[in-house]
XYZ file of C-alpha atoms in Angstrom:
779
model
C 28.337 7.044 -5.327
C 26.229 9.814 -5.688
C 23.877 10.093 -2.653
C 20.104 10.416 -3.732
C 18.153 13.279 -3.522
C 15.315 13.132 -1.055
C 11.876 13.242 -2.409
C 10.241 16.603 -1.809
C 7.329 16.501 0.195
C 3.717 18.125 0.288
C 1.720 19.351 2.685
C -0.835 16.917 4.784
C -2.584 17.363 7.936
C -4.004 15.554 11.363
C -2.976 13.558 14.505
C -1.827 10.039 13.665
C -0.924 6.957 15.946
C 0.543 9.125 18.645
C 1.086 6.540 21.079
C 0.896 3.244 19.171
C 3.275 0.774 20.854
C 5.810 0.814 18.049
C 5.873 4.284 18.044
C 8.126 4.522 20.957
C 11.555 4.029 20.423
C 14.929 4.967 22.109
C 17.655 3.555 24.863
C 18.294 2.759 28.223
C 19.909 5.413 29.853
C 19.689 9.286 29.752
C 22.863 9.947 27.544
C 21.961 7.198 25.084
C 20.731 8.685 21.687
C 19.294 5.858 19.675
C 19.275 2.005 18.935
C 17.269 0.264 16.622
C 16.171 -3.272 15.414
C 14.831 -2.995 12.221
C 11.181 -3.633 11.695
C 10.856 -5.685 8.109
C 8.335 -5.336 5.765
C 6.396 -8.888 4.886
C 7.943 -10.779 1.916
C 5.998 -13.506 -0.013
C 2.798 -13.411 1.798
C 4.303 -14.487 5.287
C 3.356 -12.433 8.159
C 5.720 -10.555 10.651
C 4.572 -9.516 14.367
C 6.846 -6.718 14.675
C 8.367 -5.904 18.489
C 7.317 -2.999 20.503
C 10.361 -1.160 19.956
C 11.170 -1.965 15.921
C 12.138 0.949 13.819
C 9.831 2.145 11.121
C 10.967 0.932 7.474
C 11.203 4.256 5.377
C 11.914 2.846 2.327
C 13.368 0.111 0.109
C 12.051 -3.369 0.353
C 13.104 -6.136 2.924
C 12.436 -9.549 3.646
C 11.048 -11.164 6.711
C 13.689 -12.189 9.229
C 14.892 -15.313 9.844
C 15.194 -17.098 12.951
C 17.508 -15.913 15.614
C 21.268 -17.349 15.309
C 23.261 -18.449 18.219
C 23.699 -15.072 19.381
C 19.837 -13.894 19.327
C 20.117 -11.813 15.947
C 17.389 -11.874 13.553
C 19.031 -11.366 10.218
C 16.878 -9.698 7.545
C 17.469 -9.573 3.844
C 17.979 -6.355 2.153
C 16.417 -7.075 -1.545
C 17.316 -5.506 -5.145
C 20.608 -4.560 -3.128
C 19.099 -1.284 -1.222
C 17.271 -0.436 1.721
C 16.717 1.919 4.662
C 15.723 1.955 8.093
C 15.031 4.943 10.784
C 16.722 5.600 14.210
C 14.861 7.496 16.838
C 17.633 10.335 17.928
C 16.846 12.076 21.460
C 19.042 15.175 20.852
C 22.201 16.388 18.748
C 24.672 14.146 18.765
C 28.381 13.523 17.051
C 29.806 9.923 17.353
C 29.372 6.787 15.240
C 27.020 4.736 13.317
C 27.379 1.187 13.702
C 25.610 -1.358 11.573
C 25.740 -5.315 11.917
C 25.584 -6.696 8.424
C 26.829 -9.695 6.511
C 27.064 -10.493 2.689
C 24.829 -13.016 0.946
C 26.780 -16.372 0.991
C 25.469 -17.107 -2.626
C 26.985 -14.039 -3.818
C 30.661 -14.494 -4.378
C 32.135 -11.554 -5.683
C 33.159 -9.000 -3.224
C 30.691 -6.368 -2.466
C 30.627 -3.009 -0.615
C 28.119 -0.851 1.243
C 27.572 2.869 1.356
C 25.464 4.663 3.912
C 23.971 7.830 4.056
C 22.039 10.112 5.983
C 19.848 12.665 3.573
C 22.601 13.772 0.835
C 25.645 13.339 3.210
C 27.410 10.168 2.213
C 28.848 8.450 5.672
C 31.131 6.194 3.687
C 31.752 2.969 1.976
C 32.927 -0.193 3.523
C 33.347 -3.587 2.357
C 31.438 -6.342 3.736
C 32.179 -10.118 3.817
C 29.835 -13.288 4.432
C 30.626 -13.339 8.352
C 28.956 -11.049 10.723
C 30.390 -7.795 11.559
C 30.123 -4.386 12.226
C 30.352 -1.768 9.631
C 31.194 1.839 11.537
C 30.611 4.802 9.851
C 31.986 8.537 11.229
C 28.933 10.901 11.877
C 29.247 14.777 12.833
C 26.848 17.035 14.262
C 25.510 17.907 10.853
C 24.402 14.479 10.303
C 22.286 14.001 13.519
C 21.405 17.458 14.016
C 17.895 17.442 16.539
C 15.750 14.864 17.900
C 13.667 12.915 15.577
C 13.702 10.029 13.277
C 16.781 9.866 11.217
C 16.813 8.122 7.899
C 19.303 5.976 7.154
C 19.878 4.660 3.552
C 21.994 1.702 2.141
C 22.932 0.386 -0.863
C 25.511 -2.704 -1.674
C 27.405 -2.851 -4.969
C 29.929 -5.000 -6.613
C 32.405 -4.807 -9.414
C 30.724 -6.774 -12.211
C 27.606 -7.689 -10.439
C 25.361 -9.144 -13.177
C 22.002 -7.441 -13.340
C 20.068 -10.883 -13.109
C 22.449 -12.834 -10.951
C 19.437 -14.152 -8.925
C 17.489 -15.115 -12.248
C 15.431 -18.315 -11.498
C 15.118 -18.268 -7.797
C 11.916 -19.794 -6.396
C 10.750 -16.573 -4.980
C 12.243 -14.284 -7.526
C 14.459 -12.507 -4.769
C 17.495 -10.479 -5.762
C 19.571 -10.080 -2.904
C 22.674 -9.228 -1.872
C 23.720 -8.442 1.792
C 21.703 -8.787 5.122
C 21.123 -6.408 8.421
C 20.811 -7.491 11.905
C 20.716 -3.883 13.830
C 22.252 -0.756 14.016
C 23.161 1.443 16.933
C 24.773 4.804 17.822
C 28.404 4.964 19.349
C 29.315 7.699 21.312
C 32.865 7.327 22.868
C 33.031 3.749 21.636
C 30.152 2.585 23.672
C 27.289 0.533 22.037
C 23.940 1.568 23.517
C 22.063 -1.971 24.410
C 18.707 -2.908 22.904
C 15.970 -1.148 24.856
C 14.499 -3.120 27.707
C 11.016 -4.509 27.239
C 8.734 -1.855 28.761
C 4.732 -1.005 29.441
C 2.768 0.724 26.955
C 3.064 4.354 27.536
C 6.167 4.447 29.766
C 8.853 6.322 28.940
C 12.512 5.103 30.252
C 15.247 7.488 30.850
C 17.101 8.153 28.072
C 14.259 6.878 25.499
C 12.794 9.221 22.896
C 9.078 8.842 22.081
C 7.799 10.261 18.537
C 4.472 11.339 17.396
C 3.345 12.501 13.807
C 0.526 14.946 13.720
C -1.180 16.211 10.601
C -2.355 19.621 11.545
C -5.771 20.888 10.678
C -7.159 24.324 11.407
C -7.877 25.242 15.221
C -5.896 22.510 16.529
C -4.838 21.923 19.944
C -2.717 19.364 21.438
C -1.999 18.632 25.074
C -0.264 15.384 26.462
C -0.139 14.484 29.979
C 3.311 13.289 31.600
C 3.911 11.954 35.094
C 6.885 10.606 37.056
C 8.169 9.847 40.489
C 11.354 11.594 40.007
C 12.184 15.372 38.736
C 14.053 15.307 35.739
C 14.679 17.160 32.112
C 12.346 16.688 29.322
C 13.770 17.454 25.391
C 10.873 18.400 23.678
C 11.055 18.951 19.837
C 8.640 20.039 17.105
C 9.626 19.758 13.477
C 8.432 20.406 10.292
C 8.461 17.082 8.128
C 8.220 18.918 4.915
C 10.723 21.790 5.295
C 13.400 19.551 7.706
C 13.257 22.674 9.739
C 13.013 22.960 13.596
C 9.857 24.745 14.580
C 10.396 24.752 18.457
C 13.333 22.995 20.806
C 13.330 23.583 24.386
C 14.586 21.678 27.310
C 11.757 21.623 30.213
C 12.772 20.506 33.789
C 9.730 18.470 35.505
C 8.936 17.857 39.444
C 6.877 15.401 40.503
C 3.491 16.675 39.650
C 1.677 15.877 36.794
C 2.499 18.156 33.823
C 0.804 18.779 30.367
C 3.225 19.074 27.161
C 1.134 21.694 24.787
C 3.019 22.765 21.767
C 2.346 25.456 19.589
C 0.568 24.547 16.140
C -0.069 28.086 15.319
C 0.520 28.681 11.853
C 1.104 24.759 11.323
C -2.364 24.093 9.553
C -1.904 21.809 6.662
C 1.626 20.817 7.642
C 3.259 17.358 8.634
C 4.811 17.626 11.892
C 6.691 15.380 14.697
C 6.940 15.774 17.942
C 9.442 14.088 20.114
C 10.027 13.676 23.872
C 13.308 12.707 25.269
C 13.354 11.730 29.449
C 16.476 12.229 31.624
C 14.853 11.583 34.843
C 15.992 8.555 37.286
C 12.504 7.098 37.111
C 10.114 6.394 34.331
C 8.000 8.642 32.713
C 4.467 7.653 32.376
C 2.879 9.372 28.974
C -0.698 9.476 29.204
C -3.495 9.626 26.542
C -2.728 12.904 24.349
C -5.693 15.231 24.045
C -6.590 16.130 20.720
C -9.017 18.866 19.783
C -10.468 18.945 16.443
C -13.586 20.592 14.789
C -17.143 18.936 15.606
C -17.416 15.596 13.711
C -20.580 14.624 11.886
C -22.153 11.915 9.713
C -20.831 8.296 9.582
C -19.193 7.139 6.378
C -18.976 4.090 4.581
C -16.867 3.253 1.643
C -17.379 -0.064 -0.244
C -14.945 -0.763 -3.146
C -15.511 -3.725 -5.222
C -12.074 -4.602 -6.744
C -12.150 -4.852 -10.621
C -15.711 -4.400 -11.184
C -16.920 -3.172 -14.317
C -19.769 -0.348 -14.842
C -21.644 -2.360 -17.256
C -21.892 -5.407 -14.922
C -22.727 -3.449 -11.948
C -26.793 -2.872 -11.744
C -28.268 -5.598 -13.631
C -27.314 -5.001 -17.118
C -25.698 -7.826 -18.170
C -28.561 -10.964 -19.080
C -28.684 -13.426 -16.170
C -26.518 -11.318 -13.673
C -28.836 -10.164 -10.887
C -27.254 -7.682 -8.335
C -30.153 -6.559 -5.985
C -28.155 -5.022 -3.178
C -25.953 -2.811 -5.602
C -29.403 -1.785 -6.850
C -30.883 -0.720 -3.596
C -27.887 1.506 -3.481
C -28.570 2.823 -7.044
C -32.149 3.292 -6.041
C -31.477 5.196 -3.157
C -28.144 7.262 -3.630
C -27.230 9.317 -7.022
C -25.533 7.205 -9.768
C -22.752 8.672 -11.556
C -22.621 6.809 -14.784
C -19.825 8.301 -16.449
C -17.316 7.586 -13.553
C -13.694 6.434 -14.674
C -10.692 5.576 -12.549
C -7.292 7.300 -13.112
C -5.348 3.660 -13.557
C -6.149 0.384 -14.360
C -4.050 -1.284 -11.527
C -5.499 -1.387 -7.954
C -2.618 0.653 -5.932
C -2.577 3.528 -8.305
C -5.967 4.066 -8.610
C -6.995 3.480 -4.829
C -3.894 6.034 -3.892
C -5.789 8.548 -6.444
C -9.037 7.740 -4.810
C -7.968 8.564 -1.456
C -5.558 11.319 -1.926
C -7.335 13.064 -4.942
C -4.239 13.188 -6.901
C -3.243 11.728 -10.476
C -0.962 8.662 -10.139
C 1.959 10.273 -11.127
C 1.361 13.289 -9.047
C 0.759 10.880 -6.087
C 4.367 9.049 -7.059
C 2.151 5.991 -7.085
C 1.873 4.651 -10.906
C 2.346 1.007 -10.149
C 1.415 -1.968 -7.609
C 4.060 -2.482 -5.058
C 5.460 0.854 -4.697
C 5.528 2.794 -1.434
C 2.997 5.547 -1.022
C 4.864 8.318 0.137
C 4.657 9.525 3.851
C 3.916 13.202 3.247
C 0.709 12.516 1.065
C -2.236 13.353 2.547
C -5.105 11.126 2.465
C -8.610 10.616 3.303
C -8.273 8.560 6.516
C -5.917 10.785 8.034
C -7.934 14.030 7.448
C -10.856 12.574 8.986
C -9.439 11.363 11.906
C -7.808 15.191 12.367
C -11.735 15.825 12.445
C -12.546 13.244 14.861
C -13.577 10.492 13.298
C -12.392 6.544 14.033
C -11.573 5.079 11.074
C -11.737 1.429 9.916
C -10.586 -1.044 7.266
C -10.883 -4.418 5.975
C -8.905 -5.474 2.780
C -9.261 -8.779 1.072
C -6.343 -7.955 -1.809
C -2.407 -8.064 -0.750
C -2.029 -4.852 -3.138
C -3.162 -2.963 -0.775
C -1.692 -5.057 2.262
C 0.284 -2.926 4.379
C 3.750 -4.187 5.948
C 3.997 -1.974 9.335
C 0.991 -0.250 11.389
C 0.158 3.342 9.820
C 2.139 2.713 6.498
C 1.153 2.989 2.854
C -2.943 3.565 2.515
C -3.269 2.463 6.253
C -2.092 5.833 7.317
C -4.712 7.194 9.832
C -7.000 3.999 9.982
C -6.662 2.988 13.811
C -7.809 -0.454 12.370
C -6.408 -1.521 9.174
C -7.117 -5.045 8.499
C -5.716 -6.492 5.592
C -4.636 -9.997 3.865
C -1.110 -10.131 2.485
C -2.850 -12.260 -0.419
C -6.432 -12.592 -1.659
C -9.454 -13.140 0.441
C -12.975 -13.745 -1.143
C -16.106 -12.239 -0.185
C -17.543 -14.443 2.318
C -14.454 -14.496 4.052
C -13.951 -11.018 3.761
C -17.331 -10.530 5.792
C -16.101 -12.216 8.779
C -13.890 -9.224 9.256
C -15.979 -6.424 7.858
C -18.877 -7.175 9.655
C -17.264 -7.374 13.217
C -15.490 -3.847 12.316
C -19.005 -2.368 11.144
C -19.927 -3.385 14.625
C -17.094 -1.921 16.501
C -17.677 1.085 14.370
C -21.021 1.789 15.438
C -19.701 2.129 19.231
C -17.314 4.580 18.037
C -19.245 7.284 16.257
C -18.548 9.188 14.083
C -17.173 6.623 11.910
C -15.102 5.777 8.752
C -15.473 2.332 7.410
C -13.529 1.663 3.939
C -15.042 -2.317 3.195
C -12.892 -3.758 0.586
C -13.773 -7.095 -1.426
C -11.754 -8.729 -3.996
C -14.744 -10.363 -5.914
C -14.413 -10.464 -9.068
C -10.683 -10.174 -8.923
C -8.962 -12.862 -10.846
C -8.791 -16.020 -10.771
C -12.447 -15.703 -10.626
C -12.842 -18.550 -7.537
C -16.650 -19.091 -8.283
C -18.328 -21.795 -5.849
C -21.207 -22.190 -8.585
C -19.037 -23.882 -11.378
C -18.183 -27.553 -11.797
C -15.396 -28.513 -9.225
C -12.144 -29.749 -11.000
C -9.696 -31.678 -9.750
C -5.766 -31.730 -9.462
C -3.725 -35.058 -8.952
C -1.198 -34.598 -5.892
C 1.867 -37.055 -5.558
C 3.797 -35.982 -2.386
C 6.932 -38.292 -1.212
C 5.892 -40.723 1.171
C 2.037 -40.474 0.323
C -0.662 -42.099 -1.735
C -1.832 -39.876 -4.913
C -4.426 -37.997 -3.950
C -6.810 -35.499 -5.807
C -7.329 -31.787 -4.486
C -10.246 -29.625 -5.898
C -8.816 -26.608 -7.512
C -12.050 -24.571 -9.188
C -10.025 -21.779 -9.950
C -7.142 -22.030 -6.777
C -6.251 -24.299 -4.124
C -3.414 -23.247 -1.596
C -2.216 -25.874 0.982
C 0.516 -26.736 3.469
C 1.325 -30.462 3.610
C 3.531 -31.330 6.758
C 5.948 -34.432 5.445
C 8.347 -36.401 7.221
C 11.087 -37.057 4.742
C 14.852 -38.745 4.920
C 17.751 -36.883 3.882
C 18.438 -36.866 0.352
C 16.311 -35.599 -3.005
C 12.575 -35.701 -3.322
C 10.098 -35.107 -5.701
C 6.503 -33.674 -5.797
C 4.245 -33.842 -8.924
C 1.060 -31.943 -9.650
C -0.732 -32.737 -12.812
C -4.019 -32.308 -14.336
C -5.108 -33.505 -17.675
C -6.586 -29.653 -18.877
C -3.244 -27.852 -17.664
C -2.780 -25.953 -14.590
C -0.231 -23.639 -13.316
C 1.702 -23.360 -9.805
C 1.837 -20.019 -8.246
C 4.046 -21.853 -5.275
C 6.009 -24.497 -4.288
C 7.918 -23.585 -1.178
C 9.475 -26.558 1.123
C 10.268 -25.181 4.530
C 12.302 -26.993 7.625
C 9.282 -27.762 9.952
C 8.693 -24.750 12.533
C 11.222 -22.586 10.774
C 11.160 -19.904 7.541
C 14.135 -21.683 6.310
C 13.559 -22.490 2.512
C 14.868 -25.209 0.523
C 15.956 -24.828 -2.928
C 13.522 -26.576 -5.335
C 14.409 -27.649 -9.231
C 11.658 -27.795 -11.666
C 12.059 -31.006 -13.844
C 8.672 -30.272 -15.350
C 6.421 -27.039 -15.719
C 7.339 -24.416 -13.534
C 6.394 -21.346 -11.615
C 3.117 -19.549 -13.338
C 3.823 -21.442 -16.568
C 0.561 -23.411 -17.674
C 1.585 -27.161 -18.119
C -0.057 -30.675 -17.588
C 2.241 -31.720 -15.110
C 4.564 -29.934 -12.753
C 7.683 -31.737 -10.828
C 9.311 -30.153 -8.202
C 12.429 -31.515 -6.582
C 14.179 -30.377 -3.470
C 17.018 -32.012 -1.169
C 16.156 -32.447 2.684
C 19.309 -31.663 4.227
C 21.386 -33.797 7.394
C 21.563 -37.067 8.268
C 17.910 -37.989 9.593
C 14.630 -37.828 9.256
C 13.163 -33.587 9.070
C 9.542 -32.546 9.257
C 9.308 -30.393 5.895
C 6.591 -28.031 5.365
C 5.179 -27.768 1.512
C 3.256 -24.921 0.649
C 1.727 -25.616 -2.683
C -0.486 -23.059 -4.525
C -2.425 -24.363 -7.492
C -4.104 -22.489 -10.007
C -6.802 -24.195 -12.409
C -6.317 -23.535 -16.066
C -9.182 -21.497 -17.131
C -10.395 -21.831 -20.594
C -10.343 -18.172 -21.444
C -13.892 -18.680 -23.355
C -15.111 -19.300 -19.524
C -13.832 -16.245 -18.298
C -16.898 -13.614 -18.813
C -19.029 -16.526 -16.925
C -17.170 -16.737 -14.048
C -16.587 -13.168 -13.953
C -20.428 -12.972 -13.658
C -20.779 -15.328 -10.595
C -17.932 -13.484 -8.879
C -20.147 -10.042 -9.267
C -23.178 -11.962 -7.605
C -20.713 -13.103 -5.021
C -19.633 -9.577 -4.133
C -23.114 -8.243 -4.135
C -24.294 -10.942 -2.067
C -21.721 -9.234 0.586
C -22.607 -6.121 0.174
C -26.207 -7.106 0.870
C -24.812 -8.427 4.635
C -23.403 -5.079 4.910
C -26.678 -3.130 3.954
C -28.561 -5.316 6.263
C -26.103 -4.685 9.277
C -26.468 -1.021 9.087
C -30.130 -1.439 8.755
C -30.323 -3.419 11.958
C -27.973 -1.072 13.517
C -30.199 1.648 12.187
C -27.198 3.354 10.796
C -28.311 3.073 6.915
C -30.722 5.974 6.461
C -28.433 8.407 8.495
C -24.711 7.246 6.808
C -22.972 8.471 3.816
C -22.363 5.633 1.801
C -20.100 5.759 -1.150
C -19.778 2.699 -3.532
C -17.220 2.198 -6.311
C -14.394 0.036 -8.100
C -10.891 0.575 -8.307
C -11.013 -0.065 -11.918
C -12.778 -2.437 -14.907
C -11.439 -5.957 -16.670
C -11.296 -6.592 -20.069
C -13.414 -9.761 -20.768
C -11.778 -10.646 -24.128
C -12.258 -7.133 -25.672
C -9.258 -6.059 -27.997
C -7.864 -9.677 -27.550
C -7.348 -9.156 -23.665
C -8.436 -11.163 -20.388
C -7.530 -9.128 -17.260
C -6.380 -5.418 -16.557
C -3.441 -2.858 -16.535
C -2.417 -3.474 -20.010
C -4.731 -0.647 -21.889
C -6.735 2.104 -21.060
C -9.957 1.133 -23.014
C -13.446 1.742 -20.869
C -13.107 -2.222 -20.367
C -10.729 -1.378 -17.954
C -11.168 2.060 -16.178
C -14.977 2.575 -16.452
C -16.351 2.286 -13.185
C -19.445 2.412 -11.032
C -20.198 5.257 -8.680
C -22.779 5.583 -6.202
C -23.052 8.307 -3.421
C -25.981 8.372 -1.163
C -26.170 10.999 1.237
C -28.209 10.847 4.682
C -31.869 10.700 4.047
C -33.258 13.850 3.365
C -30.305 15.640 2.503
C -31.364 18.320 0.582
C -28.028 18.289 -1.676
C -28.923 15.458 -3.060
C -30.507 17.313 -5.884
C -27.041 19.029 -6.770
C -25.427 16.068 -7.163
C -28.411 14.796 -9.776
C -27.253 17.361 -11.780
C -23.797 16.031 -12.417
C -24.989 12.457 -12.637
C -24.673 12.200 -16.232
C -21.236 14.138 -16.345
C -17.971 13.169 -16.796
C -16.550 12.100 -13.100
C -13.155 11.217 -12.094
C -12.097 9.402 -8.722
C -9.813 12.518 -7.896
C -13.404 14.209 -7.446
C -14.879 11.469 -4.940
C -12.877 13.038 -1.751
C -13.534 16.593 -2.432
C -17.520 15.585 -2.758
C -17.601 13.591 0.536
C -15.598 16.429 2.380
C -18.158 19.140 1.273
C -20.956 16.907 1.778
C -19.661 16.667 5.083
C -18.752 20.467 5.285
C -15.250 19.657 6.431
C -12.151 21.521 5.197
C -10.451 20.126 1.823
C -7.804 17.960 1.622
C -4.393 19.512 1.118
C -3.432 19.464 -2.638
C -6.651 17.945 -3.734
C -6.788 18.036 -7.625
C -10.562 17.010 -8.030
C -13.658 19.149 -7.785
C -16.781 18.561 -5.659
C -20.213 16.763 -7.284
C -21.875 19.376 -5.520
C -21.094 22.261 -8.330
C -21.471 22.376 -11.875
C -17.760 21.758 -13.498
C -16.532 20.964 -17.045
C -14.214 17.610 -16.743
C -12.202 15.823 -18.522
C -10.456 12.689 -17.530
C -6.634 11.382 -17.311
C -5.584 7.929 -17.148
C -2.283 6.497 -17.222
C -0.796 2.913 -16.839
C 3.007 1.930 -16.656
C 5.585 -0.671 -17.214
C 6.083 -3.530 -16.072
C 2.479 -4.227 -15.470
C 1.521 -3.033 -18.928
C 3.715 -3.801 -21.994
C 4.149 -0.026 -22.763
C 3.277 3.466 -21.005
C 0.012 4.974 -21.929
C -1.737 8.085 -21.406
C -5.298 8.724 -22.285
C -7.731 12.053 -22.107
C -11.330 11.810 -22.546
C -14.504 14.009 -22.210
C -18.093 12.789 -22.447
C -17.424 12.096 -26.294
C -13.806 11.590 -27.167
C -11.115 9.772 -26.019
C -7.233 10.230 -27.260
C -4.747 7.253 -25.617
C -0.820 7.945 -26.541
C 1.545 5.134 -26.132
C 4.792 7.556 -25.642
C 7.701 4.822 -26.350
C 5.690 4.041 -29.943
C 4.453 7.798 -30.483
C 1.157 6.296 -31.292
C -2.402 7.830 -30.855
C -5.563 6.287 -30.707
C -8.850 8.546 -31.221
C -11.945 7.040 -30.662
C -15.550 8.280 -30.760
C -17.174 6.828 -27.830
C -20.681 7.685 -28.696
C -20.723 6.119 -31.875
C -18.152 3.485 -31.065
C -18.621 2.546 -27.217
C -16.255 -0.530 -27.833
C -13.083 1.655 -28.991
C -12.546 -0.436 -32.459
C -12.287 2.538 -34.960
C -9.341 4.336 -34.873
C -9.864 7.768 -35.981
C -6.386 9.303 -35.427
C -5.489 9.582 -38.843
C -8.740 11.136 -40.147
C -9.364 13.732 -37.190
C -6.131 13.843 -35.294
C -5.399 17.443 -36.239
C -8.838 18.365 -34.297
C -7.013 17.016 -31.510
C -3.654 18.945 -31.510
C -4.182 20.380 -27.647
C -4.973 16.913 -26.340
C -1.944 15.352 -28.127
C 0.201 18.003 -27.002
C -0.933 17.600 -23.315
C -0.330 14.026 -23.727
C 3.087 14.008 -24.568
C 3.965 16.903 -21.776
C 2.338 14.421 -19.493
C 4.880 11.673 -20.785
C 7.568 13.448 -20.855
C 7.147 14.495 -17.394
C 6.835 10.896 -16.148
C 9.785 9.948 -14.577
C 9.810 6.739 -12.329
C 6.687 7.188 -11.066
C 7.453 10.701 -9.582
C 7.007 14.342 -10.410
C 10.083 15.125 -8.689
C 12.734 14.905 -11.311
C 10.723 17.162 -13.487
C 12.376 20.621 -14.691
C 10.538 23.370 -13.382
C 9.265 24.414 -16.980
C 7.648 21.141 -17.392
C 6.266 21.469 -14.014
C 5.064 24.895 -14.330
C 3.270 23.911 -17.821
C 1.328 20.652 -16.066
C 0.475 22.954 -13.377
C -1.124 25.481 -15.814
C -3.312 22.734 -17.338
C -4.554 21.388 -14.287
C -2.307 18.118 -13.758
C -0.575 19.127 -11.051
C -1.711 20.836 -7.335
C -1.260 24.678 -6.979
C 1.898 25.354 -4.539
C-alpha cells in the first residue's frame, strides 16, 4: 500500500487553547513516551463527552464509542475503512506502536490493517474478530521529537464490495474498531494516564500548546514544582515540520517562566511541547500572551439560507423590521454573493477569505484543514474573546477547537438543527458573558429559514403513530417531529407504524437497548428512510429471554406540498428577523449597539421553484448564491463613507474578513484572497458547487452584468445577462459565447485544477496559472 501524501500546509497565526483540559496528554512516569485513548467524533447526532486525556482526532471519521466491555474498553468504529489519531510524544523514541483493534463481525472476509506515520509505512497486519494488539515496529525516524504524532490506519480486504454495508439503518460503511494505542519500549506498555487536576503536569506527561503567532507576540508560561527535575521544551513549526528549538531545562523548586523565542515566526503555526521528569507534579500557571492592543466589539450575525431578495421587506406580506433597522444604520451591499450554495464551504470561505477549493472545503461534511487561518483565531491573537452559537449540525464541531470552532473560547453547536427561538436561549446568555470580557467577537448563527421550514403560523398537521404495546396516538408534525419513546417489550419481533394521509418522510427510526448506545437492526416493510410514503412500517427484533426496555427514536417530516414552500419560507424569514431583533435589543440594553461593529449576512440563498428546484447546493443561479450583506461600523465612524462608495459594486464573501480587519486596524489574515471594501476595486465573483451534494460539478464567474456557468463533465456553458434577464432564463452562450473566451478558459482551468476539494494535487503549472489569475493566494 502506498502511503498518502500529507496535505501541504499554509500560514496561520494566534494562540489557541493553550491549557484546555483536553490538550494535556501524556503518561504516568518519566521514561514514558506516549499513551492515548482515542477521542471519537460524534456520529448520527449523538453527543460525546470526551475524557480529559483524550487524544485529538485528526482526520478520517470515527463513530461514537460503545459502552465499555468487560475489560473496560470502549470500542469505536473506524468509518469507511480509514481513520487517524494522534499520540503525544515526550521525546525522540524507538520502540513499537501497539494498537488494540478488532475486525467488524458483520464483515466475514479477512481484513488487513496498514499503519503509517507521515509517509513512513509501519507495516500491514491481519486482523480478526477478537480483540488483539497490532504491534508495529518504529524507528527514531518515525518519532523524531516531542509533539503530537499522527498515526493513520486503513483497512483492506480482497474482494471487498464497495457497497457492502448498503441499506443499513444509518448508512455507515464499517470495517474495524479501535480501543486504544500505546508506545512500547523494551516490551513494556505504558498504562493509561491517571486522572489529574487541570494544569497539573505529572512526571512523564506531555503538555502541548498550539500557537498561531502574530506580530510582536510574546508568550510566557509560569511553572512551579515542589521537587527539582528536567523539563524538555520543544518548539515546532507545523508548516514545515521542522524543530525551531529543542532544549532541556533543569528546574529547581523556585517558580520559573518558560518564554519561547518567537522571533521570526509571525504568521506561523507552531506547537510548544513540554515534558516533565521531576518526581512531583509540575504546576502549569496561566500562560501570559501579549499581542497588540484590541479595540471594537464585533457581532457577526448569519441567517442560514437567506435569499437577498427576502431580507428587507421586498416580498409582499413579509415584514423584517429588525433587519431593516440594520439596513438603516449600516451600509448595505446589494450585490453580494457567496462562493458556494452550501453551509460549510460558504462559512469556511467567509471565515478564511479563501475560495472553497483553495480552503480545501468544497462540500458539507469535510474536515476544515488545521493549518487554514480563520477569523476567530486571528482576533483571539489580537486579544479578543471569541464566542459562537451555532444552530445547524453542518457547522457542529466534534471536538473543542476543531473545524470552524478554532479560536473560539466558547462554541456552542447543535448536532442537528435548532430554530431561532431556541437558538436565542444560548445566544443571549453568550452576549451577556461576552459583554463582561470586552473586546469580544460574537458569532450568532440562525438556521431559519433552512429546510424543513418548521413554521408555527401554519395549520398543524398530524401523523398517526402505532407503537407495540400502546394505543395508537397522533403527533403534530408541522414540518418535523423528533421524539424518543421508552417501550417495555417482550423478546421477539415488533413493528412500528407511522402514517399520514398526505404522506410523510421518516428521517430516523432507531431502536436502542434502554440506557445504552446499542442499536437494534431494523427492517422496513413499508416506506423507508427519506422516502415519501403515506405509511412507514419498521420491524425490529428484541433480543434475550426477558422483557427489555427499548428506547425508540422517531424523526418524522411532514410531506410539504411543494407549492406551499415559498409561503413557509417567508414565515421562517420573519421568525429569524424576530430573533435578530432580540439580539439588537440586548445590545441596546448593554449600551453596546452604537459602539459595536455589526456584520449581517447569509451563507447562501434558496431556490424557491426557480428552474424547477426547491432547496440549494444544486446550482449557481442567483437564487442560491445572492446573499444580503450589511456592515454597521461604530457610530460616527468616518470610514462609513468609504464603504458607501462600494455599496453598489460586486462584493464577495471573501471580502468580508479583509474589510472587518481593515475597520479594526488589524493586520490582514494570512493568505486572504479578498480585498477590503474601504478601497475601490474591480471585483469579479467566483462560485462553485460539487458532487455529491450537487448532481454535477459547476463553476461560475460574474461581474455586475454577466454570469457564465460551466458544467465541467458535460462541457456545458450557460451565459446570462443579469441586468436584462435577472431570473437567468435565457442562455446567450450560443449567440455571444465567443465574447467570453477568457472567462470560459478560466473556468475550464479551475475545473481542471479541482481534485477532491483540494489544490494540493494540482501540477505546478496549473497552480501558477491560477495564481496569476487571482484564484490562489501568493506564496
